[in-house]
């Protein structure tokens, strides 16, 4: 008998050679029907593979990331089977799972292939899936493997086999298709119920431009048709919400090749929105005891030699800026932290002065390859809502709690109500990788865990994910489409205080090193605005909208009344505009809807005579007529966050 330890810690005894599928069956038939593979001692195995010794076993289903990727990789085999059936003589490269789905690189020879044939392949895959063919694993000798693919004439598989040691090679067969693969796979093709081929492109064999270009076909599969429909819907919705598209339509930001790739230009409306975010954060930070500082966009190379950034990132960064004489060298600021360390050092600090909190909307520049740039989410210059807190070790927990409050306040004001926090700690097996004493690490780690717990954050703890210089807490936000974004990070740092020799005088009159905490609730304003646009589909919360109202005069006669209203609202810090165009009112309303302006104020004869406005709300329609005072009160109530 062997002992099988399950994830809940329970131990069950089975005969040697038991499979994960049989273990699942011994627990429940329902579970067994859903098992796709199993993690045996940390390695993903076929559910049909016999287990010969005491092991820990985790059964994997569609709900596990590793179960899903096994499913999608198995789907790549199914697609290959369909391609071989439809286009005999097709040769195959590699077919891995990716984050959403799978691809296979194939060589169709001289055959022309277009995405119009996707439907035919999808149908074939479904037809083959229905046969519920098992994925059968078979170890083969290198000689036999070479013989098989020589006969088949697949030079790509032969190229792969060349690098594999004899004794390690396995084939997998489902239906009529045999592939070179080390596995694992799902039990049978019957789990695959819905298929969609997404796109195709070219891919050089082994990523080598001097070799043949194969056709890469991307696909995705699901155990239920409804899940595929949901997925397709989300993709369409994501396209509609793409911040690059909406940023243009709403005139928020632009890029110019002349200015330089990856350097966003904020247009007036985008700037208005961004300024509101800045003001919001500044107000909250002042309340939380931060002090605002400003530092230059460049820094002497020596600053970054001291901080260690030059050694670590120098080669892959924008190269130094040289002065005409003197031979000085400056770097574009890649981060604000070293500057803030120097601000800390401008005067002696005592334990009573701590914590000090320096905040700056600091613009930093980081080199990204042009191919990596993407809208506002990957840029070469961006502004962080940065702050550095310098505190005593015993203050870390309190400071974390305060930062958590600030982050949650921010999320609340912006409508992100679905989030989790990840606490990244040291790898306990490998403590020598990290700088700072065991004692300070233990203190900071427990402080972070307790702070998160006391604030009631839904938390996951990841060991080994800390930076070498300190543990951290990251917020993962789920947007309206269920996509996850990392926003907001709080990071302890033992490294920079050491490198910059930061000190404070303790109650014992001795010199001590402060703990430094980096934090940025938005992360970068650019990326944050991108996420926000996609989250709210451009319908910003009223307090953030660059234009909160638009006044639509029914004719030229009411323009003076419109101007008077607009001035009155502006006096109350409510901004908007007037549509002076000589257009029909219906047209004006439609255009305002497209621009997603939250309130439309229609003024005509009746309104002007009674001193009122007819209010329409974006997405909600007619709200009737009210006095300007009533409207003002409503807006003020709505924008008070
Ligand atoms: Zn495989
Ligand atoms: Zn920092």
CSV table of N, CA and C in Angstrom, one decimal, residues 518-596:
chain,number,residue,atom,x,y,z
A,518,UNK,N,8.0,52.1,0.0
A,518,UNK,CA,7.5,52.7,-1.2
A,518,UNK,C,6.1,52.4,-1.4
A,519,UNK,N,5.3,53.4,-1.9
A,519,UNK,CA,3.9,53.1,-2.1
A,519,UNK,C,3.3,53.9,-3.2
A,520,UNK,N,2.4,53.4,-4.0
A,520,UNK,CA,1.8,54.1,-5.1
A,520,UNK,C,0.4,53.5,-5.3
A,521,UNK,N,-0.6,54.1,-4.8
A,521,UNK,CA,-2.0,53.6,-5.0
A,521,UNK,C,-2.4,53.4,-6.4
A,522,UNK,N,-2.1,54.4,-7.3
A,522,UNK,CA,-2.5,54.3,-8.7
A,522,UNK,C,-1.4,53.5,-9.4
A,523,UNK,N,-0.2,53.5,-8.9
A,523,UNK,CA,0.9,53.0,-9.7
A,523,UNK,C,1.4,54.1,-10.6
A,524,UNK,N,1.0,54.1,-11.8
A,524,UNK,CA,1.3,55.2,-12.7
A,524,UNK,C,0.0,55.8,-13.2
A,525,UNK,N,-0.1,57.1,-13.3
A,525,UNK,CA,-1.3,57.7,-13.7
A,525,UNK,C,-1.7,57.3,-15.1
A,526,UNK,N,-0.7,57.0,-16.0
A,526,UNK,CA,-1.0,56.6,-17.4
A,526,UNK,C,-1.7,55.3,-17.3
A,527,UNK,N,-1.1,54.3,-16.7
A,527,UNK,CA,-1.7,53.0,-16.6
A,527,UNK,C,-3.0,53.0,-15.9
A,528,UNK,N,-3.1,53.7,-14.8
A,528,UNK,CA,-4.3,53.8,-14.1
A,528,UNK,C,-5.5,54.3,-14.9
A,529,UNK,N,-5.2,55.4,-15.7
A,529,UNK,CA,-6.3,56.0,-16.5
A,529,UNK,C,-6.7,55.0,-17.6
A,530,UNK,N,-5.7,54.2,-18.1
A,530,UNK,CA,-6.0,53.2,-19.1
A,530,UNK,C,-7.0,52.2,-18.5
A,531,UNK,N,-6.7,51.7,-17.3
A,531,UNK,CA,-7.5,50.7,-16.6
A,531,UNK,C,-8.9,51.3,-16.3
A,532,UNK,N,-8.9,52.5,-15.9
A,532,UNK,CA,-10.1,53.2,-15.5
A,532,UNK,C,-11.0,53.3,-16.8
A,533,UNK,N,-10.4,53.7,-17.9
A,533,UNK,CA,-11.2,53.9,-19.1
A,533,UNK,C,-11.9,52.6,-19.5
A,534,UNK,N,-11.1,51.5,-19.4
A,534,UNK,CA,-11.6,50.2,-19.8
A,534,UNK,C,-12.6,49.6,-18.8
A,535,UNK,N,-12.4,50.0,-17.5
A,535,UNK,CA,-13.3,49.5,-16.5
A,535,UNK,C,-14.7,50.2,-16.6
A,536,UNK,N,-14.7,51.5,-16.8
A,536,UNK,CA,-16.0,52.2,-16.8
A,536,UNK,C,-16.4,52.5,-18.3
A,537,UNK,N,-15.7,51.9,-19.3
A,537,UNK,CA,-16.1,52.1,-20.7
A,537,UNK,C,-16.2,53.6,-21.0
A,538,UNK,N,-15.3,54.4,-20.4
A,538,UNK,CA,-15.3,55.8,-20.7
A,538,UNK,C,-16.4,56.6,-20.0
A,539,UNK,N,-17.3,56.0,-19.2
A,539,UNK,CA,-18.3,56.7,-18.4
A,539,UNK,C,-17.7,56.9,-17.0
A,540,UNK,N,-16.9,57.9,-16.9
A,540,UNK,CA,-16.2,58.2,-15.7
A,540,UNK,C,-17.2,58.6,-14.6
A,541,UNK,N,-16.8,58.3,-13.3
A,541,UNK,CA,-17.6,58.9,-12.2
A,541,UNK,C,-17.7,60.4,-12.4
A,542,UNK,N,-18.9,60.9,-12.0
A,542,UNK,CA,-19.1,62.4,-12.3
A,542,UNK,C,-18.0,63.3,-11.9
A,543,UNK,N,-17.4,63.0,-10.7
A,543,UNK,CA,-16.4,63.9,-10.1
A,543,UNK,C,-15.2,63.9,-11.0
A,544,UNK,N,-15.0,62.9,-11.8
A,544,UNK,CA,-13.8,62.8,-12.6
A,544,UNK,C,-14.0,63.3,-14.1
A,545,UNK,N,-15.2,63.4,-14.5
A,545,UNK,CA,-15.5,63.7,-15.9
A,545,UNK,C,-14.9,65.0,-16.3
A,546,UNK,N,-14.2,65.0,-17.4
A,546,UNK,CA,-13.6,66.3,-17.8
A,546,UNK,C,-14.7,67.3,-18.1
A,547,UNK,N,-15.9,66.8,-18.6
A,547,UNK,CA,-17.0,67.7,-18.8
A,547,UNK,C,-18.2,67.1,-18.1
A,548,UNK,N,-18.7,67.8,-17.1
A,548,UNK,CA,-19.8,67.2,-16.3
A,548,UNK,C,-21.1,67.5,-16.9
A,549,UNK,N,-21.2,68.6,-17.6
A,549,UNK,CA,-22.5,68.9,-18.2
A,549,UNK,C,-22.3,69.5,-19.6
A,550,UNK,N,-23.4,69.5,-20.4
A,550,UNK,CA,-23.4,70.3,-21.6
A,550,UNK,C,-24.7,71.0,-21.7
A,551,UNK,N,-24.7,72.2,-22.0
A,551,UNK,CA,-26.0,73.0,-22.1
A,551,UNK,C,-26.3,73.0,-23.6
A,552,UNK,N,-27.6,72.6,-23.9
A,552,UNK,CA,-28.0,72.5,-25.3
A,552,UNK,C,-29.2,73.5,-25.5
A,553,UNK,N,-28.8,74.7,-26.0
A,553,UNK,CA,-29.9,75.7,-26.3
A,553,UNK,C,-30.7,75.2,-27.5
A,554,UNK,N,-32.0,75.3,-27.4
A,554,UNK,CA,-32.9,74.9,-28.5
A,554,UNK,C,-32.7,75.8,-29.7
A,555,UNK,N,-32.4,77.1,-29.5
A,555,UNK,CA,-32.1,77.9,-30.6
A,555,UNK,C,-31.2,79.1,-30.1
A,556,UNK,N,-30.7,79.8,-31.1
A,556,UNK,CA,-29.8,80.9,-30.8
A,556,UNK,C,-30.4,81.9,-29.8
A,557,UNK,N,-31.7,82.0,-29.7
A,557,UNK,CA,-32.4,83.0,-28.8
A,557,UNK,C,-32.0,82.7,-27.3
A,558,UNK,N,-31.7,81.5,-27.0
A,558,UNK,CA,-31.5,81.1,-25.6
A,558,UNK,C,-30.0,81.0,-25.2
A,559,UNK,N,-29.1,81.5,-26.1
A,559,UNK,CA,-27.7,81.4,-25.8
A,559,UNK,C,-27.3,82.2,-24.6
A,560,UNK,N,-27.9,83.4,-24.5
A,560,UNK,CA,-27.5,84.2,-23.3
A,560,UNK,C,-27.9,83.6,-22.0
A,561,UNK,N,-29.1,83.0,-22.0
A,561,UNK,CA,-29.5,82.2,-20.8
A,561,UNK,C,-28.5,81.1,-20.5
A,562,UNK,N,-28.1,80.4,-21.6
A,562,UNK,CA,-27.2,79.3,-21.5
A,562,UNK,C,-25.9,79.8,-20.9
A,563,UNK,N,-25.4,80.9,-21.3
A,563,UNK,CA,-24.1,81.4,-20.8
A,563,UNK,C,-24.2,81.7,-19.3
A,564,UNK,N,-25.4,82.3,-19.0
A,564,UNK,CA,-25.6,82.7,-17.6
A,564,UNK,C,-25.5,81.4,-16.7
A,565,UNK,N,-26.2,80.4,-17.2
A,565,UNK,CA,-26.2,79.1,-16.4
A,565,UNK,C,-24.8,78.5,-16.3
A,566,UNK,N,-24.1,78.5,-17.4
A,566,UNK,CA,-22.8,78.0,-17.4
A,566,UNK,C,-21.9,78.7,-16.4
A,567,UNK,N,-22.0,80.0,-16.4
A,567,UNK,CA,-21.1,80.8,-15.4
A,567,UNK,C,-21.5,80.4,-14.0
A,568,UNK,N,-22.8,80.3,-13.7
A,568,UNK,CA,-23.2,80.0,-12.4
A,568,UNK,C,-22.7,78.6,-11.9
A,569,UNK,N,-22.7,77.7,-12.8
A,569,UNK,CA,-22.2,76.3,-12.5
A,569,UNK,C,-20.7,76.3,-12.3
A,570,UNK,N,-20.0,77.1,-13.1
A,570,UNK,CA,-18.6,77.1,-13.0
A,570,UNK,C,-18.2,77.8,-11.7
A,571,UNK,N,-19.0,78.7,-11.2
A,571,UNK,CA,-18.7,79.3,-9.9
A,571,UNK,C,-18.7,78.3,-8.8
A,572,UNK,N,-19.5,77.3,-9.0
A,572,UNK,CA,-19.6,76.2,-8.0
A,572,UNK,C,-18.7,75.1,-8.3
A,573,UNK,N,-17.7,75.3,-9.2
A,573,UNK,CA,-16.7,74.4,-9.6
A,573,UNK,C,-17.2,73.2,-10.3
A,574,UNK,N,-18.3,73.4,-11.1
A,574,UNK,CA,-18.9,72.3,-11.9
A,574,UNK,C,-18.6,72.7,-13.3
A,575,UNK,N,-17.8,71.8,-14.1
A,575,UNK,CA,-17.4,72.3,-15.4
A,575,UNK,C,-18.2,71.6,-16.5
A,576,UNK,N,-18.3,72.4,-17.6
A,576,UNK,CA,-19.0,71.8,-18.8
A,576,UNK,C,-18.9,72.8,-19.9
A,577,UNK,N,-19.8,72.6,-20.9
A,577,UNK,CA,-19.7,73.5,-22.1
A,577,UNK,C,-21.1,73.7,-22.7
A,578,UNK,N,-21.1,74.6,-23.7
A,578,UNK,CA,-22.4,74.9,-24.3
A,578,UNK,C,-22.3,74.4,-25.8
A,579,UNK,N,-23.3,73.8,-26.3
A,579,UNK,CA,-23.3,73.4,-27.7
A,579,UNK,C,-24.0,74.6,-28.5
A,580,UNK,N,-23.1,75.4,-29.1
A,580,UNK,CA,-23.6,76.6,-29.8
A,580,UNK,C,-24.0,76.3,-31.3
A,581,UNK,N,-23.8,75.1,-31.7
A,581,UNK,CA,-24.0,74.8,-33.1
A,581,UNK,C,-25.4,75.0,-33.5
A,582,UNK,N,-25.6,75.3,-34.8
A,582,UNK,CA,-26.9,75.5,-35.3
A,582,UNK,C,-27.4,74.2,-35.8
A,583,UNK,N,-27.7,73.3,-34.8
A,583,UNK,CA,-28.2,72.0,-35.1
A,583,UNK,C,-29.6,71.8,-34.4
A,584,UNK,N,-30.3,70.8,-34.9
A,584,UNK,CA,-31.6,70.4,-34.3
A,584,UNK,C,-31.2,69.8,-32.9
A,585,UNK,N,-32.2,70.0,-31.9
A,585,UNK,CA,-31.9,69.6,-30.6
A,585,UNK,C,-31.6,68.0,-30.5
A,586,UNK,N,-32.4,67.3,-31.3
A,586,UNK,CA,-32.2,65.8,-31.3
A,586,UNK,C,-30.8,65.4,-31.7
A,587,UNK,N,-30.2,66.2,-32.6
A,587,UNK,CA,-28.8,65.9,-33.0
A,587,UNK,C,-27.9,66.2,-31.9
A,588,UNK,N,-28.1,67.4,-31.2
A,588,UNK,CA,-27.3,67.8,-30.1
A,588,UNK,C,-27.3,66.8,-29.0
A,589,UNK,N,-28.4,66.2,-28.7
A,589,UNK,CA,-28.5,65.2,-27.7
A,589,UNK,C,-27.8,64.0,-28.1
A,590,UNK,N,-27.9,63.5,-29.3
A,590,UNK,CA,-27.2,62.3,-29.8
A,590,UNK,C,-25.7,62.5,-29.7
A,591,UNK,N,-25.2,63.6,-30.1
A,591,UNK,CA,-23.8,63.9,-30.1
A,591,UNK,C,-23.2,63.9,-28.6
A,592,UNK,N,-24.0,64.5,-27.7
A,592,UNK,CA,-23.6,64.5,-26.3
A,592,UNK,C,-23.6,63.1,-25.7
A,593,UNK,N,-24.5,62.3,-26.2
A,593,UNK,CA,-24.5,60.9,-25.7
A,593,UNK,C,-23.3,60.2,-26.1
A,594,UNK,N,-22.9,60.4,-27.4
A,594,UNK,CA,-21.7,59.7,-27.9
A,594,UNK,C,-20.4,60.2,-27.1
A,595,UNK,N,-20.4,61.4,-26.7
A,595,UNK,CA,-19.2,62.0,-26.0
A,595,UNK,C,-19.3,61.5,-24.5
A,596,UNK,N,-20.4,60.8,-24.1
A,596,UNK,CA,-20.5,60.3,-22.8
A,596,UNK,C,-20.5,61.4,-21.7
